[in-house]
PDB file of C-alpha atoms and ligand atoms in Angstrom:
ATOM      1  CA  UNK A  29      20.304  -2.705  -9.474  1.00 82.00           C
ATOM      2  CA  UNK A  30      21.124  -2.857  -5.847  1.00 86.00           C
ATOM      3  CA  UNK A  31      20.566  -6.439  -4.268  1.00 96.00           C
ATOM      4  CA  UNK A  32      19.810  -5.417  -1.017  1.00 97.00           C
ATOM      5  CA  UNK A  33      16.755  -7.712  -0.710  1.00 98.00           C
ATOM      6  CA  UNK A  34      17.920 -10.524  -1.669  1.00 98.00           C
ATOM      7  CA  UNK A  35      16.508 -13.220   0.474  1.00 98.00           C
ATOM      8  CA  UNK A  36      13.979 -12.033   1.424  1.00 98.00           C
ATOM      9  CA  UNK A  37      10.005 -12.594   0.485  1.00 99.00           C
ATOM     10  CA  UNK A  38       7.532  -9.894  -0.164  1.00 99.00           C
ATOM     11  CA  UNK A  39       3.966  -9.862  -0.377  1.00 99.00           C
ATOM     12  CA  UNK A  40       2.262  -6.990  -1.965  1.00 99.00           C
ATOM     13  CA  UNK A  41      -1.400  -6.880  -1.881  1.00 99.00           C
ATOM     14  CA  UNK A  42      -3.412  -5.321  -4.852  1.00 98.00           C
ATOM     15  CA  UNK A  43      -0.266  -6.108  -6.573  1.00 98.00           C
ATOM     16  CA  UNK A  44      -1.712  -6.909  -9.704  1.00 99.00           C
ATOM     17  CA  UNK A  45      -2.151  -3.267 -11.339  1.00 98.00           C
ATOM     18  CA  UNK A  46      -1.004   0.142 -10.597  1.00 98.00           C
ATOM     19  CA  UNK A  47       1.234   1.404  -7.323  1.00 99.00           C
ATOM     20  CA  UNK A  48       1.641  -2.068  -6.593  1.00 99.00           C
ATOM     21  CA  UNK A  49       2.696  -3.487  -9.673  1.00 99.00           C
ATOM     22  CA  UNK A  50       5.407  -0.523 -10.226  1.00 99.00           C
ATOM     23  CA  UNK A  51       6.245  -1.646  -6.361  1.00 99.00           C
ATOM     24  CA  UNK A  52       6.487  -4.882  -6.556  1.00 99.00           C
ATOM     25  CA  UNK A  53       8.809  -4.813 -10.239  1.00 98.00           C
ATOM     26  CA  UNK A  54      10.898  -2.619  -7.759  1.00 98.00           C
ATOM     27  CA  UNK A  55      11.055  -5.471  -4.853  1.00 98.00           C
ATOM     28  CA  UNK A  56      12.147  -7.839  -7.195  1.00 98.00           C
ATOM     29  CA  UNK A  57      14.299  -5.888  -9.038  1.00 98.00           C
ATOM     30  CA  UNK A  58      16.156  -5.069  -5.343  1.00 98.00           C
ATOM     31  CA  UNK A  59      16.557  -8.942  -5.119  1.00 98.00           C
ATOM     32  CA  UNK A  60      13.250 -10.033  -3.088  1.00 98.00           C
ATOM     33  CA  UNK A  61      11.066 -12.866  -4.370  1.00 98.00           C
ATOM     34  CA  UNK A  62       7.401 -11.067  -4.649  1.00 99.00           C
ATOM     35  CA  UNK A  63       4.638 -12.691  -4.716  1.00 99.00           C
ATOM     36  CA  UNK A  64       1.402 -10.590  -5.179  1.00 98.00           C
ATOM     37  CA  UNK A  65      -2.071 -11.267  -3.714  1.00 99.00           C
ATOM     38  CA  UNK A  66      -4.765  -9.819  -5.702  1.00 99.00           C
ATOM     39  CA  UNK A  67      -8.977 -10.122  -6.498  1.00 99.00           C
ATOM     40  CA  UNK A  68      -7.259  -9.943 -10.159  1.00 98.00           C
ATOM     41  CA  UNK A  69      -4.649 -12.067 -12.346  1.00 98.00           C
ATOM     42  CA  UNK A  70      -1.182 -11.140 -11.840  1.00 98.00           C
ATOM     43  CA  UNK A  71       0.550 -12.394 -14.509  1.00 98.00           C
ATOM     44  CA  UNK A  72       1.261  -9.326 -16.235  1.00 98.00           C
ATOM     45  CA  UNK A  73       3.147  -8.008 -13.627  1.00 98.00           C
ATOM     46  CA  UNK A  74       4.924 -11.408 -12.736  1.00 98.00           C
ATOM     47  CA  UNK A  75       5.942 -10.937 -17.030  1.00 98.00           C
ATOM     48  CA  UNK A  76       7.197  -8.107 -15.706  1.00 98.00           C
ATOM     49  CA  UNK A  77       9.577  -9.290 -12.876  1.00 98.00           C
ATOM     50  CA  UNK A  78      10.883 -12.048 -14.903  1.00 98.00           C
ATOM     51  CA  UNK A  79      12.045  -9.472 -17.482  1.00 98.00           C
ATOM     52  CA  UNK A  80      14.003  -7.591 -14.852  1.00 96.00           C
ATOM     53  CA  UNK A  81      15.736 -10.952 -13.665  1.00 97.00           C
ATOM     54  CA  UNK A  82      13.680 -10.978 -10.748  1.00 98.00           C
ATOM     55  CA  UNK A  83      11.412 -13.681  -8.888  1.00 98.00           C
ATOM     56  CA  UNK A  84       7.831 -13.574  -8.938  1.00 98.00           C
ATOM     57  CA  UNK A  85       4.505 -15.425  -7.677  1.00 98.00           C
ATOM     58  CA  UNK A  86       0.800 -14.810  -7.400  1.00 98.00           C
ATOM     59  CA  UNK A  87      -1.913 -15.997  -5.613  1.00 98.00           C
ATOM     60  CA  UNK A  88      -5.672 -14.542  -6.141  1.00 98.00           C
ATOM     61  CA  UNK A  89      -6.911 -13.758  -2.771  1.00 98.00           C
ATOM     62  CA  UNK A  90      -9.272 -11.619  -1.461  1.00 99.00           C
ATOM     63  CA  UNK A  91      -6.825  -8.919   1.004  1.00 99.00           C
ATOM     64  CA  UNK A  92     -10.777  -8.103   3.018  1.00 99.00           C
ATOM     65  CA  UNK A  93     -11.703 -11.719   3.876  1.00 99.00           C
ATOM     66  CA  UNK A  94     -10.339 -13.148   6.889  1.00 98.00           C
ATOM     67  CA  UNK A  95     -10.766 -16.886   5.400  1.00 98.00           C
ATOM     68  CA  UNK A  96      -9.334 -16.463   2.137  1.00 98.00           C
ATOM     69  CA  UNK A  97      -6.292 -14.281   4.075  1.00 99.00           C
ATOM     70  CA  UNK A  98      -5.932 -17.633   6.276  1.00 98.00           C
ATOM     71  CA  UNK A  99      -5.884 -19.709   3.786  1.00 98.00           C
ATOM     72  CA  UNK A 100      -3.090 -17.766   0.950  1.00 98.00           C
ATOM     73  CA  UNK A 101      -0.759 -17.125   4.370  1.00 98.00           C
ATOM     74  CA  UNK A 102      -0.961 -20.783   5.323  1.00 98.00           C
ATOM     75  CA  UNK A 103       0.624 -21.800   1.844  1.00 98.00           C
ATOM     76  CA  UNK A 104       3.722 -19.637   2.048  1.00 98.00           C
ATOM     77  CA  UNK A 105       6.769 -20.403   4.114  1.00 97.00           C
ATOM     78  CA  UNK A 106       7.437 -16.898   5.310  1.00 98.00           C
ATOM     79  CA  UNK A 107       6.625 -12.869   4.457  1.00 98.00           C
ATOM     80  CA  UNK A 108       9.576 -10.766   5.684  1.00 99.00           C
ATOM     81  CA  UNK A 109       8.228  -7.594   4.069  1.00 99.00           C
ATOM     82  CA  UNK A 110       4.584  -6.901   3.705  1.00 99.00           C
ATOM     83  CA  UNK A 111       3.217  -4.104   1.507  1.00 99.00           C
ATOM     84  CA  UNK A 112      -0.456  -3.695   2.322  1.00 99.00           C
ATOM     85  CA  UNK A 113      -1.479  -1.798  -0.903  1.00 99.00           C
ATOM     86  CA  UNK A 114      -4.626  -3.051  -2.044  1.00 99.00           C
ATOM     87  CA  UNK A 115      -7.338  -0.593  -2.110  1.00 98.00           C
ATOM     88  CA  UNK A 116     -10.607   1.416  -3.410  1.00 98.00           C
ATOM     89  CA  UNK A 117     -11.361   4.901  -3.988  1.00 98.00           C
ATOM     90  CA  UNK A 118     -14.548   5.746  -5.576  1.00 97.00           C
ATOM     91  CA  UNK A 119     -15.835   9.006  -4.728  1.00 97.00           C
ATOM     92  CA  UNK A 120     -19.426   9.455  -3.273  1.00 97.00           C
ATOM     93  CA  UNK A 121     -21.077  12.528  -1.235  1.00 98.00           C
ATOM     94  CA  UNK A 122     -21.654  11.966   2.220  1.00 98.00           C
ATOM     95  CA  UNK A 123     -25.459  12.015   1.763  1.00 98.00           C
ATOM     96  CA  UNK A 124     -25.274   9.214  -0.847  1.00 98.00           C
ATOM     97  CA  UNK A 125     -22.723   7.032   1.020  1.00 98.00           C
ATOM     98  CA  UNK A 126     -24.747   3.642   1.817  1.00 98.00           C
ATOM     99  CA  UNK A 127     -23.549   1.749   4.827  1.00 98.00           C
ATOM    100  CA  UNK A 128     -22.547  -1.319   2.663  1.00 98.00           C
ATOM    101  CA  UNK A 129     -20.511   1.001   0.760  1.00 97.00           C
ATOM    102  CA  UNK A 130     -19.023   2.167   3.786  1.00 98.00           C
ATOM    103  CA  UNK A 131     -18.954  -1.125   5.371  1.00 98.00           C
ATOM    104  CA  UNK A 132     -16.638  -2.490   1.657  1.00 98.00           C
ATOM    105  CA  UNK A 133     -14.456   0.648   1.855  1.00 98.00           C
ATOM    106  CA  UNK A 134     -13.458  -0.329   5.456  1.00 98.00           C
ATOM    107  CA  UNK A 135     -12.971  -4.037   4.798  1.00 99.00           C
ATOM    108  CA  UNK A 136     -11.029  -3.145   1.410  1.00 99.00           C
ATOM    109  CA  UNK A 137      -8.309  -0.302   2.992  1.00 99.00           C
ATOM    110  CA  UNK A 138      -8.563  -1.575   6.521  1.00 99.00           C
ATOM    111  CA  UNK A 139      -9.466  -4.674   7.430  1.00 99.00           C
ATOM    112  CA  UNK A 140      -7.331  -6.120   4.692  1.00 99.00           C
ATOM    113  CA  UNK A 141      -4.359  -4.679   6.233  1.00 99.00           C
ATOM    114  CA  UNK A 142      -5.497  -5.647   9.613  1.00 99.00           C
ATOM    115  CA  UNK A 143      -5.590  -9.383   8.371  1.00 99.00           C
ATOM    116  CA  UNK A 144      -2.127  -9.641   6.557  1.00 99.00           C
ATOM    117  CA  UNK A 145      -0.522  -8.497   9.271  1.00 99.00           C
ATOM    118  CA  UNK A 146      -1.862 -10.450  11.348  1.00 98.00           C
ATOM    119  CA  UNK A 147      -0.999 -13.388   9.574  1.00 98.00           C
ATOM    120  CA  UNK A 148       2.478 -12.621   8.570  1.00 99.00           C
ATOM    121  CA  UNK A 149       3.407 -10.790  12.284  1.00 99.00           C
ATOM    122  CA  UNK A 150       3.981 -14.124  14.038  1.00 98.00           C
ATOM    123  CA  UNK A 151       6.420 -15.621  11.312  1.00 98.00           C
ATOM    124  CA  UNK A 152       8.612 -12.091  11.907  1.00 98.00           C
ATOM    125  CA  UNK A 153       8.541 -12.223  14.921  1.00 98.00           C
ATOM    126  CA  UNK A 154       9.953 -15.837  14.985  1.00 98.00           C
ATOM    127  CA  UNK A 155      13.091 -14.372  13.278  1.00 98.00           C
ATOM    128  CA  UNK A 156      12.943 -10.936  14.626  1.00 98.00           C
ATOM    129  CA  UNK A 157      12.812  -9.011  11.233  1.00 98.00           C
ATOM    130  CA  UNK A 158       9.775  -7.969   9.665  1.00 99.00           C
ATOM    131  CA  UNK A 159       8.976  -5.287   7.250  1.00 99.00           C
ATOM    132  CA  UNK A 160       5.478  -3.902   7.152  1.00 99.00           C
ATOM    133  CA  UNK A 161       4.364  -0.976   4.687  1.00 99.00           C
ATOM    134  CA  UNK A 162       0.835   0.580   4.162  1.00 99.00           C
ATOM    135  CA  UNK A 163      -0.909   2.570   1.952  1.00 99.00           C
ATOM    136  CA  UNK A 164      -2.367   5.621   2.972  1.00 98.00           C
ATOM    137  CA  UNK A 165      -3.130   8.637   1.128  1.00 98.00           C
ATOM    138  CA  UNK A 166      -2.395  12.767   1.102  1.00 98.00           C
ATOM    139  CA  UNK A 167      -6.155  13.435   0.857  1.00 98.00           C
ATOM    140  CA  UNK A 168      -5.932  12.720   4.654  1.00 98.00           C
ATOM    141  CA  UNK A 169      -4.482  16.124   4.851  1.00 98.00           C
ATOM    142  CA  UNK A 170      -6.851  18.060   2.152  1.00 96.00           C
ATOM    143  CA  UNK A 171      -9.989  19.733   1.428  1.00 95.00           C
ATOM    144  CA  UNK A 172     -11.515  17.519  -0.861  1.00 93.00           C
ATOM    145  CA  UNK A 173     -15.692  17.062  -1.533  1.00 94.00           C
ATOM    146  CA  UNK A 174     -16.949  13.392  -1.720  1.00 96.00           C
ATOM    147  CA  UNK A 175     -14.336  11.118  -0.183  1.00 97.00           C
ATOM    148  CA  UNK A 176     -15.416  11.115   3.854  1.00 98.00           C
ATOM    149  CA  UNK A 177     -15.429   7.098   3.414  1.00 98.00           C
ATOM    150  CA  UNK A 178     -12.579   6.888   1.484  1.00 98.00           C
ATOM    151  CA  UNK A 179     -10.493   9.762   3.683  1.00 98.00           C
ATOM    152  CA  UNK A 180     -11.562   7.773   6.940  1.00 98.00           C
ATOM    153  CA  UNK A 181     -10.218   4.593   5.775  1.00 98.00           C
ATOM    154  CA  UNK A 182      -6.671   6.235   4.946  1.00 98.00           C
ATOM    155  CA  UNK A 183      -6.578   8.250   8.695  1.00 98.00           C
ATOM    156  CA  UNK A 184      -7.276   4.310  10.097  1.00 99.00           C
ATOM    157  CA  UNK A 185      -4.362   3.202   7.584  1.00 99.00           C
ATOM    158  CA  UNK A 186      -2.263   5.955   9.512  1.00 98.00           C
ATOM    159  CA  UNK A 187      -3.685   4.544  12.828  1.00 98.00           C
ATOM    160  CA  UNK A 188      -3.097   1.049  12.633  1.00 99.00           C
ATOM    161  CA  UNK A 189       0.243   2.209  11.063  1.00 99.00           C
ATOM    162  CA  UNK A 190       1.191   4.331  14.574  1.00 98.00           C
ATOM    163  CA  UNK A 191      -0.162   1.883  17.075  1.00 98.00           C
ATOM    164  CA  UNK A 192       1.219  -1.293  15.966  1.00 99.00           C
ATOM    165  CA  UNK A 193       4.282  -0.049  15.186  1.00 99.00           C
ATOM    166  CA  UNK A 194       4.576   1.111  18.882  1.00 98.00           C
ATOM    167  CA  UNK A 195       4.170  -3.102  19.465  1.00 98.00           C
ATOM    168  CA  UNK A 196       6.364  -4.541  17.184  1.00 98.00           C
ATOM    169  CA  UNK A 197       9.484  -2.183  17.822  1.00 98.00           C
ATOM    170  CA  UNK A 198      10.930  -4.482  20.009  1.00 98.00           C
ATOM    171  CA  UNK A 199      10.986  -7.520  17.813  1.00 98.00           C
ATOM    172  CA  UNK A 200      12.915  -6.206  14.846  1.00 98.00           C
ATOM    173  CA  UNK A 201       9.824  -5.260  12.552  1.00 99.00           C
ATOM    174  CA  UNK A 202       9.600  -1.572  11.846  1.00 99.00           C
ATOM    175  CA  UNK A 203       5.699  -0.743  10.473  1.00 99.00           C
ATOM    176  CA  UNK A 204       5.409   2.639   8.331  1.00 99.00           C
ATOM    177  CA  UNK A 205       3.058   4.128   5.708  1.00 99.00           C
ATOM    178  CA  UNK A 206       3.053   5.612   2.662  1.00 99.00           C
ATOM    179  CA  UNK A 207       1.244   8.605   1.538  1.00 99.00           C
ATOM    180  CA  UNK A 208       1.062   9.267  -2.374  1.00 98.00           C
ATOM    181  CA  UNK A 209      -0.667  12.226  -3.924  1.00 98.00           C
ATOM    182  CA  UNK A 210      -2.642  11.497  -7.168  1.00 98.00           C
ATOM    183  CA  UNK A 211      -1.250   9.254  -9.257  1.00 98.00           C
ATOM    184  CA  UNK A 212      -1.978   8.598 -12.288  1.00 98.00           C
ATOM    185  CA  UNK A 213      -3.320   4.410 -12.800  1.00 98.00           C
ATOM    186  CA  UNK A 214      -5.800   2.406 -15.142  1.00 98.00           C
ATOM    187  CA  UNK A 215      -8.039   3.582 -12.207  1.00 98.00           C
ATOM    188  CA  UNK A 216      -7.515   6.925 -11.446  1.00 98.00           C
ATOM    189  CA  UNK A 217      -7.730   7.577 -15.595  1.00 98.00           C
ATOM    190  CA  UNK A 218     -10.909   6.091 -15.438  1.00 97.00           C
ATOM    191  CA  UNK A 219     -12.331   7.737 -12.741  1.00 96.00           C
ATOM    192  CA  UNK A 220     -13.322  11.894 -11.815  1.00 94.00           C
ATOM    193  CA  UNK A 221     -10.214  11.981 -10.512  1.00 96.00           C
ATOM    194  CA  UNK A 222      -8.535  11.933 -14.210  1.00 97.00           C
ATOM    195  CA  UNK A 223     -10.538  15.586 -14.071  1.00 96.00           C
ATOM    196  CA  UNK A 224      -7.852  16.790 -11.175  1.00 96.00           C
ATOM    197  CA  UNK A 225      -4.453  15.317 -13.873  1.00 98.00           C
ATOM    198  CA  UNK A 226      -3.574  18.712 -14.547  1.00 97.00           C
ATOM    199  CA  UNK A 227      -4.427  21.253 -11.751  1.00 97.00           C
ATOM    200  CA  UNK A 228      -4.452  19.128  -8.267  1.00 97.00           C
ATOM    201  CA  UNK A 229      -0.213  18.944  -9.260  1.00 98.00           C
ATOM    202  CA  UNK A 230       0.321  22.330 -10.869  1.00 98.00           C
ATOM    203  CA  UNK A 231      -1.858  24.288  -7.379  1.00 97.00           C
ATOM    204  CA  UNK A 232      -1.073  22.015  -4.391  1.00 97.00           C
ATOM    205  CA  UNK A 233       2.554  20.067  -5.254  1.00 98.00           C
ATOM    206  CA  UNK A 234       5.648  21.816  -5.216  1.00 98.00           C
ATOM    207  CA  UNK A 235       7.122  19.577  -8.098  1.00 98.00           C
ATOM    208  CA  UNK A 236       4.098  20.480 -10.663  1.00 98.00           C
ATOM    209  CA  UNK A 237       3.423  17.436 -12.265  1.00 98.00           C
ATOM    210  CA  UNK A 238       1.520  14.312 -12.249  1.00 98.00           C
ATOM    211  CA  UNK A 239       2.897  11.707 -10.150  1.00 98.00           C
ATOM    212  CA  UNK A 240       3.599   8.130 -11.695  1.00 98.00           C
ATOM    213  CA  UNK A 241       3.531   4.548  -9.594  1.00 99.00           C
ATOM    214  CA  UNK A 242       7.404   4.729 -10.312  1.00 98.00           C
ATOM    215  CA  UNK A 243       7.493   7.986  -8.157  1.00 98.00           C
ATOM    216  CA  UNK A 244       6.908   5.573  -4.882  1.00 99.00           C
ATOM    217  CA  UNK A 245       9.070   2.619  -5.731  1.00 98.00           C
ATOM    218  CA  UNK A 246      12.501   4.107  -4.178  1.00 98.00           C
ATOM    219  CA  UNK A 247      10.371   4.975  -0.624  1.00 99.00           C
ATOM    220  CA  UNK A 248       9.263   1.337  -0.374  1.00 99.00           C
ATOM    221  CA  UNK A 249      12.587  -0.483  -1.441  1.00 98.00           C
ATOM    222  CA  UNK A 250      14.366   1.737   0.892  1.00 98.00           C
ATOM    223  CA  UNK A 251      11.437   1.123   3.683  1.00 99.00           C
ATOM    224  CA  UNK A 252      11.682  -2.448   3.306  1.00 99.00           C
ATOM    225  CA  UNK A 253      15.725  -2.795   3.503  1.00 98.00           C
ATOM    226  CA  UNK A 254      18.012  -2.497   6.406  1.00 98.00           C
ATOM    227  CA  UNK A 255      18.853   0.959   5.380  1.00 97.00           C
ATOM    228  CA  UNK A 256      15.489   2.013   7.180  1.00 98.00           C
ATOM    229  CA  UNK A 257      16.286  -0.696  10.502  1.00 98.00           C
ATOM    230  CA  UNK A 258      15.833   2.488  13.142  1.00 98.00           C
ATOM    231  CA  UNK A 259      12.504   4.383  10.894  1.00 99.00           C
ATOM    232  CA  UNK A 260       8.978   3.071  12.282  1.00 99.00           C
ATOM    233  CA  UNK A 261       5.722   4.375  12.770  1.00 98.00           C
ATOM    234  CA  UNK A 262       6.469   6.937  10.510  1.00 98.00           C
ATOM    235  CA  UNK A 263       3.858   8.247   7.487  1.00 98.00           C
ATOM    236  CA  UNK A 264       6.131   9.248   4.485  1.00 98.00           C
ATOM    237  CA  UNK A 265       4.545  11.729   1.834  1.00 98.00           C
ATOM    238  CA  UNK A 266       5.932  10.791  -1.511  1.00 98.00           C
ATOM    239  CA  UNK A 267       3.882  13.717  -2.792  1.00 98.00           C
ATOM    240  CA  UNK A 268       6.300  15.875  -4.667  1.00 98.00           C
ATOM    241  CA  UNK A 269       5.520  18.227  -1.895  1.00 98.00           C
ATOM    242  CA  UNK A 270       2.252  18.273  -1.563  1.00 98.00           C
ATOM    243  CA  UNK A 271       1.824  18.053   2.106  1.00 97.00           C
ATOM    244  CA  UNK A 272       3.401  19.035   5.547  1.00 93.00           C
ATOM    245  CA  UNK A 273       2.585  16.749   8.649  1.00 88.00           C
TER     246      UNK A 273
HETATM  247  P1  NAD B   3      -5.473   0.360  -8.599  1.00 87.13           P
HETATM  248  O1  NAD B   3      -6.956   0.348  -8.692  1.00 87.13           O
HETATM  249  O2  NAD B   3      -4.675   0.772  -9.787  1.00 87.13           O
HETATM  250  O3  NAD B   3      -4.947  -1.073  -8.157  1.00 87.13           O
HETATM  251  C1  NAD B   3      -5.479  -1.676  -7.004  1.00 87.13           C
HETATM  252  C2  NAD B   3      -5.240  -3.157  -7.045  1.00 87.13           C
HETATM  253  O4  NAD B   3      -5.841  -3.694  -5.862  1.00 87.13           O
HETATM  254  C3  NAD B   3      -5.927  -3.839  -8.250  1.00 87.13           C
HETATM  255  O5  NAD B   3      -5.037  -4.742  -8.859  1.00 87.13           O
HETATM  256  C4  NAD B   3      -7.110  -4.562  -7.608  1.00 87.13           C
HETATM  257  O6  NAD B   3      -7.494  -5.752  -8.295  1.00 87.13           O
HETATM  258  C5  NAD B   3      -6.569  -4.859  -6.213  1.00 87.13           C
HETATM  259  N1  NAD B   3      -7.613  -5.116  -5.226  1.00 87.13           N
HETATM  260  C6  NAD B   3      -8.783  -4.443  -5.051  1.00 87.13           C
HETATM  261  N2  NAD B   3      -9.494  -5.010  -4.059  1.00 87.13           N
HETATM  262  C7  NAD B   3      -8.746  -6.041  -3.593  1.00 87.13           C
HETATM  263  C8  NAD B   3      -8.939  -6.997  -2.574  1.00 87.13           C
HETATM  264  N3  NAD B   3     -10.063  -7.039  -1.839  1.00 87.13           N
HETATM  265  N4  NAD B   3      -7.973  -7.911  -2.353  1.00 87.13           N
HETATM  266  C9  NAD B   3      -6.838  -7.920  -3.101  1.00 87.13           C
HETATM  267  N5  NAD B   3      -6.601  -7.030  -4.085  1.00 87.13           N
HETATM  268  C10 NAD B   3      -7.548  -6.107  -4.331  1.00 87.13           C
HETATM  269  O7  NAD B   3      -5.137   1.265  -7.327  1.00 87.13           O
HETATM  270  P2  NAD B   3      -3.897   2.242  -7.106  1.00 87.13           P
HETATM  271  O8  NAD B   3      -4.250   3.556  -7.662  1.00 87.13           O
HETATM  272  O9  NAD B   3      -2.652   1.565  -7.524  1.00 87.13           O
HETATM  273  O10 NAD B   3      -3.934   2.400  -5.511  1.00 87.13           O
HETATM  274  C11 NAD B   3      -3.229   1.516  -4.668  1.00 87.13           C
HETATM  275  C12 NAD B   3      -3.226   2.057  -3.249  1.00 87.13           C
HETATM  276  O11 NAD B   3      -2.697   3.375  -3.240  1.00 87.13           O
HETATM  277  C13 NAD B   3      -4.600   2.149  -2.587  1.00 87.13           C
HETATM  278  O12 NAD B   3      -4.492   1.769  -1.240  1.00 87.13           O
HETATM  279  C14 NAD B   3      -4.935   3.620  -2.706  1.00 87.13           C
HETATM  280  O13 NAD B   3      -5.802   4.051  -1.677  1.00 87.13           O
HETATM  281  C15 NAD B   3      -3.571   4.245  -2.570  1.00 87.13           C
HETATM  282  N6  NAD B   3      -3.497   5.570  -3.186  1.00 87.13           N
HETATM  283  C16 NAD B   3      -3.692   5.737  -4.521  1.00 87.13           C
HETATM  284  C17 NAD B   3      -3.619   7.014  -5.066  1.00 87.13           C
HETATM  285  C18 NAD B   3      -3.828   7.253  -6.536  1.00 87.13           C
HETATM  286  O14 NAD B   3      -3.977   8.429  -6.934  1.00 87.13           O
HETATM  287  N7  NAD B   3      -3.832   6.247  -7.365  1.00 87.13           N
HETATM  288  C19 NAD B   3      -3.351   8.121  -4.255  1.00 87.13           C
HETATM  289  C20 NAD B   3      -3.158   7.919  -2.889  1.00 87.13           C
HETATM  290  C21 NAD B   3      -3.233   6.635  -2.366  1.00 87.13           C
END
């Protein structure tokens, strides 16, 4: 496979399972050492790496708490490319939607982005090339019942992505998002969402079928190399062509 990140380090948050397992396999198979922040074990996915030839670490940190953010950041030399992927989606109607539920949806999407790039901006800035990727979603875009939690926290994803993109231009570090349709994971299967496998693709995506983490691992190795130097602020459906925005 292409080497075109070799050298560099990449963090990928909720890298332990699903989209960012399949993304970070991808990172290191492109030549970047990945090391993967996670609530959960990554070994499985570091396994994974090392069969491709590629470099791998793992720390377990919590992406939504500013202390444990502070302290996994302060053990690693440097994060050229950050791939703020960690999140929740459990659906709830609005009426049933507690505020602590709310409150855990924000810090989980949001805040957890907010915090890694926080800690990792100053580094790129130092050596004027930086890298930073997040996760939003399609459903920003739809009609869909019981996700006005889960739907506000991707439209902040596509906020924060905008805004500080606008800021970091002039140092080197381009900032975009990512916007998947449904995909199938562990999670999604387990979930009411495993419900929408078959018609969500075959009604709304002009490729008909179910997407797979794999589906988004060429948008973010391309995002993170110099191929994509003069793309920021930008919010790339990788959707099968689900979407227009
Ligand atoms: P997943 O549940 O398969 O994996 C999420 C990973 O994040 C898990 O390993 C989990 O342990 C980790 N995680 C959860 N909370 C964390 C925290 N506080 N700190 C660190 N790690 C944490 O999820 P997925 O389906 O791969 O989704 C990944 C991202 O893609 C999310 O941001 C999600 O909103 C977005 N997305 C998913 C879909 C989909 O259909 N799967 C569609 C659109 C967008």
């Amino acid at each position: 496979m292409n080497k075109r990140l070799e050298g560099k380090v990449a963090v990928i948050t909720g890298g332990a399972a699903g989209i960012g397992q399949a993304m970070a396999v991808r990172l290191a198979s492109e030549g970047a050492h990945a090391i993967i922040a996670d609530i959960a074990s990554a070994s499985g996915t570091e396994a994974m790496i090392r069969e491709v030839g590629g470099i791998a670490s793992s720390a377990l940190v919590d992406a939504s708490s500013p202390e444990a953010v502070k302290t996994f950041a302060g053990t690693l030399e440097r994060c050229d490319i950050l791939v703020n992927n960690a999140g929740i989606y459990p659906m709830t109607a609005f009426e049933d939607i507690r505020f602590d539920d709310w409150k855990r949806m924000f810090a989980i999407n949001v805040d957890s982005q907010f915090l890694m790039a926080q800690a990792f901006v100053p580094g790129m800035k130092a050596r004027r090339w930086g890298r930073i990727i997040n996760l939003t979603s399609t459903t920003f875009w739809l009609k869909i019942a019981s996700y006005v939690n889960y739907v506000s926290t991707k439209g902040a994803n596509i906020g924060f992505t905008h805004a500080l993109s606008a800021e970091l231009g002039p140092f080197g570090i381009t900032v975009n998002a990512i916007a998947p349709s449904l995909v199938r994971t562990a999670t999604t299967e387990a979930s009411e969402l495993a419900g929408m496998f078959e018609a969500l693709p075959a009604q709304l995506q002009s490729i008909p079928r179910l997407q797979v983490p794999e589906d988004l691992t060429g948008a973010v190795a391309f995002l993170a190399s110099d191929d994509a130097a003069f793309i920021t602020g930008q919010v790339i459906a990788v959707d099968g062509g689900m979407v227009r925005h």
